[in-house]
Amino acid sequence: MAAEKGQKPALKRLYVETYGCQMNVYDSERMKDVLAPLGYTPTEDQSSADMVILNTCHIREKATEKVYSELGRLRERKAERAKEGMDTTIVVAGCVAQAEGEEIMARAPVVDLVVGPQAYHKLPELIAKAARAKGERLAADFDAEAKFDSLPEPKAEGVTAFLSVQEGCDKFCTFCVVPYTRGAEFSRPVDAIVAEARSLVRQGVREITLLGQNVNAFHGTGPDGKDWSLAQLLGHLAKIDRLDRLRYATSHPNEMTDDLIALHGEEEKLMPYLHLPVQTGSDRVLKAMNRKHTAERFLAIIDKIRKARPDIAVSSDFIVGFPGERDQDFEDTLKLVRATGFASAFSFKYSRRPGTPAAEMMAQIPEDVKDARLQALQAVLRDQQNAFNQSQIGRTLPVLVERPGRRPGQSQGRSPYMQAVHFESHRPDLIGEIVPVTICAASLNSLTAEAA
Ligand code: 5AD
Ligand code: SF4
């Protein structure tokens, strides 16, 4: 059949594998959106995909290794498909692409295209060029504004959605690659964010999480031409009808402004959950990390926010085994954890990232010491998470129903505190509704409830 003008492009299958943070989850969806007009339909089955995109993460060593081992598997898959006359396009996107583009192309010739996080709007053009095997194979721009302006309206999947409002980071914590892979700090204009939020709500979204590497440093231009704070933006979004819940991640203690803290006490749609990475409880290590705050300052922020919103669930990130960390420094971390009481937390062994200041520091900590500290820290954090979940038993909580549960007749959703909640309902029509349920049991990772 001859190709006619205006004819739909042939159906092609697109598989996207996402590594790392929520920014990547958001970006993966946007890549699917931008490729849809080219005839790419998302598939869950990698083996049948005509295009595979690895949306990579560079934050810790293991994340990078995973990408290379996946590329090894993809080389075999591509060769097998080629035997059957099928072509497979392999794209590496995300932060590894940004940081190690040249190296990937040298190490993994199976890769057709390498594209950094600020160039996703160019994907259709880059893919066409790569197909002609003579064009740009590496796109690592740093122009976040161009990216957002050129991406199509996002398609919502389900009743919760991410919305990227801020990208990049100028903080330069000495352990972190983000300022190098995601570039300088950039905030989107308020109007563009509101338009995206409205579109998501029209598609059935009830809860939006605003995303940014430093989301509370948001300073986008408002409709009045002035820079708006995250608190102003959240207050404005809260006015959207049928948008019932707002969250934001990830924050930096130094940007935890009074207006944002106050909003937690005033705005019912703002969920009582705060992810506020502290990394360590030792002032010595905080200084070496270039965090520019002390343990006391972090505790003071938590105090203030609990005064504004007593039931707030606090979560954080920790790094153990940063260069030069002594036993006493680690004890200080445990002390901060006990003083705070976390509802959940992520903790990592320090991972040396080439090009960052900490990678060059003397006194790197031996692996076995890092292991022991991580285990000790995680034991305390696990106890706190368990205690927090147990403390919900007997309470009636509003749950946003997201999907059918694991077992027939069950529904699954989230509490205001981000806990996964399972309950019997036999009501598939509840998806997208906020229903009161009474918590009757709790485990480390979820709550069980009865319809109230
Ligand atoms: N090693 C270990 N953990 C790291 N993180 C960032 N960089 C590193 C590193 N080099 C952790 C921090 C950050 C989270 C997203 O990842 O805790 O908050
Ligand atoms: Fe990395 Fe620090 Fe920026 Fe967070 S604030 S992204 S840890 S440099």
XYZ file of C-alpha atoms and ligand atoms in Angstrom:
478
model
C 0.000 0.000 0.000
C 1.406 3.377 -0.985
C 1.910 5.875 1.813
C -0.586 8.662 1.400
C -0.372 12.132 2.774
C -2.201 12.485 6.071
C -2.135 8.740 6.700
C -1.465 7.744 10.296
C 2.119 6.626 10.934
C 2.608 2.852 11.339
C 2.108 1.561 14.874
C 5.368 1.146 16.729
C 5.871 -0.088 20.236
C 7.747 1.977 22.799
C 9.152 0.604 26.042
C 10.461 3.055 28.642
C 12.459 1.828 31.627
C 12.667 4.424 34.397
C 15.419 4.544 37.000
C 15.825 6.930 39.914
C 13.708 9.777 41.155
C 10.184 11.080 40.561
C 11.530 13.700 38.150
C 12.476 10.792 35.907
C 9.034 9.212 36.288
C 7.550 12.525 35.128
C 10.042 12.854 32.257
C 9.320 9.300 31.062
C 5.640 10.156 30.707
C 6.520 13.313 28.786
C 8.747 11.314 26.420
C 5.822 8.967 25.720
C 3.636 12.020 25.002
C 6.152 13.571 22.628
C 6.577 10.317 20.692
C 2.863 9.483 20.417
C 2.346 11.597 17.244
C 5.089 9.541 15.585
C 3.023 6.405 16.112
C 4.793 5.115 19.216
C 2.422 3.316 21.578
C 3.694 2.461 25.066
C 4.091 -1.250 25.824
C 4.915 -3.114 29.026
C 6.663 -5.849 27.059
C 10.254 -4.960 26.354
C 10.830 -7.901 24.019
C 8.305 -6.654 21.461
C 9.410 -3.012 21.565
C 10.572 -1.218 18.434
C 12.108 1.436 20.609
C 13.557 1.073 24.095
C 14.332 4.171 26.147
C 16.373 3.806 29.318
C 15.668 6.873 31.437
C 18.718 6.689 33.644
C 19.840 7.862 37.063
C 23.369 8.903 38.008
C 22.952 9.671 41.682
C 24.713 6.584 43.026
C 27.180 4.171 41.517
C 24.813 1.194 41.454
C 22.284 3.156 39.407
C 24.890 3.720 36.685
C 26.078 0.093 36.682
C 22.509 -1.095 36.156
C 22.301 0.917 32.944
C 25.389 -0.719 31.454
C 24.231 -4.217 32.340
C 20.820 -3.486 30.819
C 22.536 -2.278 27.645
C 24.354 -5.613 27.507
C 21.017 -7.455 27.554
C 19.571 -5.083 24.968
C 22.434 -5.806 22.588
C 21.395 -9.457 22.497
C 17.717 -8.572 22.108
C 18.479 -6.192 19.237
C 20.549 -8.867 17.445
C 17.758 -11.472 17.837
C 15.137 -9.096 16.499
C 17.427 -8.138 13.597
C 17.531 -11.829 12.569
C 13.759 -11.633 12.141
C 14.111 -8.443 10.102
C 12.962 -6.124 12.892
C 14.724 -2.965 13.828
C 15.149 -1.833 17.452
C 16.064 1.718 18.394
C 17.886 2.059 21.689
C 17.838 5.435 23.420
C 19.651 6.370 26.617
C 18.042 9.359 28.348
C 18.315 10.921 31.787
C 21.215 11.871 33.993
C 23.712 9.185 32.919
C 23.129 10.369 29.352
C 23.868 13.921 30.435
C 26.968 13.069 32.449
C 28.492 10.254 30.408
C 27.104 10.697 26.893
C 30.414 10.301 25.087
C 31.414 7.342 27.240
C 28.126 5.526 26.621
C 28.490 5.817 22.867
C 32.063 4.562 23.052
C 31.272 1.704 25.464
C 27.909 0.641 24.040
C 27.645 0.890 20.244
C 24.188 -0.706 20.533
C 22.916 2.744 21.548
C 21.360 4.754 18.717
C 20.799 7.963 20.572
C 21.841 9.647 23.807
C 19.607 12.428 25.053
C 19.909 14.530 28.219
C 16.976 15.699 30.360
C 16.715 19.157 28.746
C 16.428 17.878 25.172
C 13.373 15.590 25.306
C 11.284 17.972 23.192
C 13.769 17.309 20.376
C 13.307 13.519 20.502
C 11.242 13.206 17.286
C 13.819 15.173 15.309
C 16.767 13.350 16.889
C 15.209 9.961 16.232
C 14.646 10.830 12.584
C 18.263 11.923 12.276
C 19.591 8.859 14.096
C 17.515 6.677 11.764
C 19.316 8.267 8.854
C 22.463 7.297 10.766
C 24.241 10.522 10.172
C 22.830 13.024 12.599
C 23.323 14.156 16.148
C 23.543 11.162 18.414
C 24.186 13.203 21.517
C 21.907 15.961 22.742
C 22.876 17.372 26.084
C 21.449 20.887 26.116
C 20.876 22.781 29.325
C 17.911 24.900 28.261
C 15.063 23.835 30.539
C 12.717 26.580 29.323
C 12.846 25.414 25.697
C 12.050 21.890 26.836
C 8.876 22.799 28.725
C 7.650 25.190 26.040
C 7.892 22.539 23.360
C 6.465 19.464 25.070
C 2.844 18.483 24.367
C 0.114 18.528 27.030
C 0.643 15.595 29.403
C -1.694 12.591 29.360
C -2.918 11.658 32.807
C -2.735 8.055 33.947
C -4.889 7.499 36.993
C -6.012 9.867 39.709
C -2.618 11.073 40.922
C -0.005 12.876 38.839
C 3.380 14.513 39.026
C 3.867 18.028 37.730
C 7.388 19.342 37.289
C 7.619 22.997 38.375
C 11.321 23.459 38.997
C 14.460 21.792 37.713
C 18.122 21.872 38.446
C 20.111 22.854 41.475
C 22.660 25.516 42.388
C 23.340 24.185 45.871
C 26.395 22.064 45.068
C 26.335 19.692 48.013
C 29.805 18.184 47.758
C 28.548 14.585 47.293
C 25.954 15.255 44.603
C 25.972 15.092 40.791
C 22.622 16.824 40.277
C 24.026 20.353 39.736
C 26.169 18.859 36.965
C 23.563 16.599 35.332
C 20.432 18.738 35.698
C 22.078 22.125 35.339
C 21.253 25.452 36.927
C 18.080 26.100 38.871
C 15.062 26.993 36.757
C 11.397 27.603 37.657
C 8.496 27.381 35.227
C 6.076 30.299 34.915
C 2.953 30.016 37.099
C 0.511 30.243 34.172
C 2.072 27.243 32.409
C 1.881 25.219 35.630
C -1.755 26.161 36.233
C -2.656 25.222 32.646
C -0.992 21.822 33.083
C -2.723 21.274 36.437
C -6.132 22.155 34.941
C -5.551 19.780 32.065
C -4.657 16.981 34.490
C -7.782 17.654 36.560
C -9.953 17.583 33.421
C -8.519 14.133 32.770
C -9.592 12.906 36.212
C -6.557 13.685 38.370
C -7.417 14.439 42.024
C -3.946 14.723 43.538
C -0.907 16.522 42.136
C 2.637 16.335 43.454
C 4.709 19.324 42.399
C 8.218 18.189 41.557
C 11.604 19.822 41.588
C 15.132 18.956 42.674
C 14.739 21.912 45.026
C 11.035 22.452 44.778
C 10.786 24.832 47.719
C 13.290 27.125 45.984
C 10.589 27.674 43.345
C 10.474 31.281 42.145
C 8.488 31.182 38.877
C 7.037 34.287 37.303
C 3.450 34.850 38.394
C 0.608 36.335 36.315
C 1.429 39.691 37.976
C 4.968 39.614 36.547
C 6.497 39.090 40.013
C 8.395 36.040 41.258
C 6.055 33.734 43.167
C 7.086 31.449 46.026
C 6.115 27.788 46.268
C 3.598 28.725 48.973
C 1.948 31.250 46.632
C 1.861 28.677 43.847
C 0.334 26.009 46.106
C -2.265 28.450 47.434
C -3.200 29.363 43.873
C -3.462 25.739 42.701
C -5.600 24.914 45.733
C -8.361 27.056 44.200
C -8.794 24.608 41.316
C -12.074 22.761 41.738
C -11.841 18.947 41.967
C -8.102 19.178 42.603
C -8.368 17.804 46.106
C -4.816 17.113 47.213
C -1.465 18.826 46.771
C 2.007 17.604 47.660
C 5.524 18.738 46.801
C 8.969 17.136 46.688
C 11.918 17.451 47.192
C 12.735 20.258 49.569
C 15.884 21.733 51.066
C 15.932 22.854 54.726
C 17.397 26.254 53.779
C 14.365 27.066 51.624
C 11.743 26.051 54.188
C 10.280 29.552 54.356
C 7.771 30.809 56.926
C 5.007 31.227 54.331
C 5.374 27.579 53.262
C 5.392 26.369 56.873
C 2.335 28.505 57.671
C 0.490 27.159 54.626
C 0.654 23.664 56.140
C -1.549 24.976 58.952
C -3.928 26.876 56.684
C -4.520 25.004 53.443
C -6.526 21.815 53.825
C -5.652 20.573 50.347
C -1.945 20.640 51.229
C -1.275 17.144 52.576
C 0.395 16.750 55.996
C 3.541 15.135 54.639
C 6.973 16.689 54.255
C 10.008 15.104 52.625
C 12.936 17.138 53.915
C 16.367 15.582 53.342
C 18.866 16.287 56.133
C 21.602 13.767 55.082
C 23.351 13.685 58.490
C 22.945 14.904 62.064
C 26.593 15.923 62.467
C 27.421 19.613 62.100
C 30.984 18.717 61.084
C 29.730 16.510 58.245
C 26.970 18.953 57.261
C 29.709 21.545 56.816
C 31.865 19.218 54.717
C 28.773 18.427 52.651
C 28.246 22.168 52.014
C 24.687 21.908 53.306
C 24.880 25.370 54.911
C 22.677 24.469 57.883
C 23.164 22.797 61.253
C 21.358 19.911 62.941
C 19.805 22.388 65.353
C 18.410 24.447 62.487
C 16.805 21.323 60.988
C 15.213 20.445 64.327
C 13.953 24.026 64.687
C 12.255 23.794 61.267
C 10.577 20.516 62.244
C 9.424 22.122 65.478
C 7.927 25.060 63.656
C 6.129 22.939 61.112
C 4.701 20.700 63.844
C 3.355 23.801 65.579
C 1.630 24.766 62.322
C 0.442 21.225 61.531
C 0.796 18.919 64.556
C 0.051 15.684 62.687
C 2.552 16.237 59.847
C 4.435 13.113 58.741
C 8.113 13.888 58.238
C 10.371 11.955 55.916
C 14.026 12.462 54.981
C 17.136 11.250 53.158
C 20.330 10.166 54.900
C 23.858 9.406 53.736
C 26.172 7.330 55.929
C 29.908 7.038 55.433
C 30.537 10.458 53.947
C 34.346 11.017 53.782
C 35.714 11.766 57.239
C 32.567 10.633 59.110
C 33.626 9.476 62.591
C 31.733 7.275 65.039
C 30.706 10.413 66.942
C 29.288 11.976 63.739
C 27.219 8.875 63.127
C 26.009 8.971 66.748
C 24.886 12.555 66.081
C 22.840 11.291 63.136
C 21.124 8.707 65.354
C 20.490 11.450 67.907
C 18.808 13.646 65.277
C 16.690 10.715 64.118
C 15.530 9.981 67.669
C 14.828 13.664 68.313
C 12.722 13.996 65.159
C 10.713 10.787 64.815
C 10.383 10.065 61.094
C 7.329 8.564 59.431
C 9.537 7.215 56.648
C 13.044 7.753 55.301
C 15.531 6.788 52.640
C 19.118 6.053 53.635
C 22.137 5.382 51.474
C 25.795 4.548 51.762
C 27.916 7.402 50.463
C 28.792 6.698 46.843
C 31.806 8.381 45.308
C 30.727 10.337 42.216
C 33.608 11.345 39.927
C 33.760 15.088 39.384
C 32.188 16.008 42.744
C 34.338 17.594 45.497
C 33.695 14.794 48.017
C 35.088 12.193 45.614
C 38.501 13.833 46.013
C 38.348 14.048 49.809
C 40.837 12.081 51.869
C 39.508 9.730 54.532
C 37.033 7.824 52.357
C 35.208 5.422 54.672
C 35.760 1.659 54.292
C 32.815 -0.297 52.843
C 32.337 -2.465 55.959
C 32.020 0.599 58.184
C 29.446 2.083 55.805
C 27.542 -1.215 55.837
C 27.442 -1.387 59.629
C 26.295 2.229 59.972
C 23.628 1.815 57.310
C 22.222 -1.239 59.072
C 22.188 0.490 62.446
C 20.492 3.580 61.012
C 17.941 1.606 59.040
C 16.984 -0.406 62.126
C 16.094 2.802 63.987
C 14.276 4.291 60.975
C 12.325 1.058 60.456
C 11.192 1.106 64.084
C 10.031 4.687 63.698
C 8.141 3.927 60.493
C 6.479 0.946 62.146
C 5.559 3.032 65.175
C 4.110 5.766 62.969
C 2.004 3.274 61.018
C 0.829 1.530 64.223
C -0.209 4.886 65.667
C -2.872 5.151 62.941
C -4.756 2.061 64.156
C -8.259 3.027 65.264
C -8.168 6.364 63.429
C -10.509 7.197 60.571
C -8.565 8.638 57.655
C -9.622 10.044 54.277
C -8.167 7.799 51.585
C -7.895 8.778 47.926
C -8.789 5.554 46.117
C -6.281 4.936 43.314
C -6.849 1.418 42.019
C -8.347 -2.008 42.727
C -6.427 -3.773 45.486
C -4.308 -6.898 45.282
C -7.177 -9.208 46.117
C -10.626 -9.244 44.482
C -13.037 -6.883 46.180
C -10.217 -4.778 47.605
C -9.427 -1.152 46.870
C -6.121 0.586 47.312
C -5.315 4.213 47.973
C -3.218 6.581 50.025
C -3.679 8.254 53.377
C -2.878 11.959 53.778
C 0.476 10.785 55.189
C 1.410 8.896 51.978
C 0.781 5.474 53.479
C -0.607 2.806 51.149
C -4.035 1.717 52.463
C -5.891 -1.484 51.492
C -9.555 -2.002 52.303
C -12.541 -4.173 51.307
C -15.006 -2.243 49.197
C -16.461 -4.247 46.268
C -16.945 -0.805 44.696
C -14.855 -0.216 41.551
C -16.631 3.152 41.153
C -14.741 4.503 44.173
C -11.575 5.106 42.164
C -10.860 8.841 42.246
C -12.998 9.383 45.348
C -11.783 10.318 48.803
C -13.446 7.973 51.290
C -13.199 7.742 55.084
C -11.795 4.422 56.263
C -10.953 3.136 59.720
C -7.467 1.706 60.103
C -7.511 -1.738 61.713
C -3.991 -3.064 61.094
C -0.559 -1.732 60.167
C 2.677 -3.148 58.834
C 5.950 -1.540 57.804
C 4.758 -0.622 54.309
C 0.987 -0.436 54.393
C -2.210 -0.073 56.381
C -5.318 -2.243 56.315
C -8.688 -0.570 56.823
C -12.457 -0.997 56.837
C -14.852 1.371 55.133
C -16.056 3.763 57.833
N 25.966 8.990 47.610
C 24.928 8.550 48.345
N 23.726 9.122 48.360
C 23.553 10.215 47.591
N 22.496 11.007 47.403
C 22.832 11.964 46.524
N 24.119 11.823 46.150
C 24.591 10.739 46.803
C 25.857 10.096 46.852
N 26.892 10.531 46.141
C 21.231 10.824 48.101
C 20.897 12.037 48.996
C 19.800 12.715 48.250
C 19.110 11.533 47.574
C 18.243 11.876 46.429
O 20.183 10.722 47.155
O 20.450 11.552 50.241
O 18.931 13.444 49.097
Fe 22.030 17.470 45.205
Fe 22.286 19.105 47.327
Fe 21.114 19.981 45.076
Fe 19.851 18.169 46.595
S 20.402 20.275 47.202
S 20.054 18.104 44.355
S 21.566 16.940 47.354
S 23.253 19.374 45.315
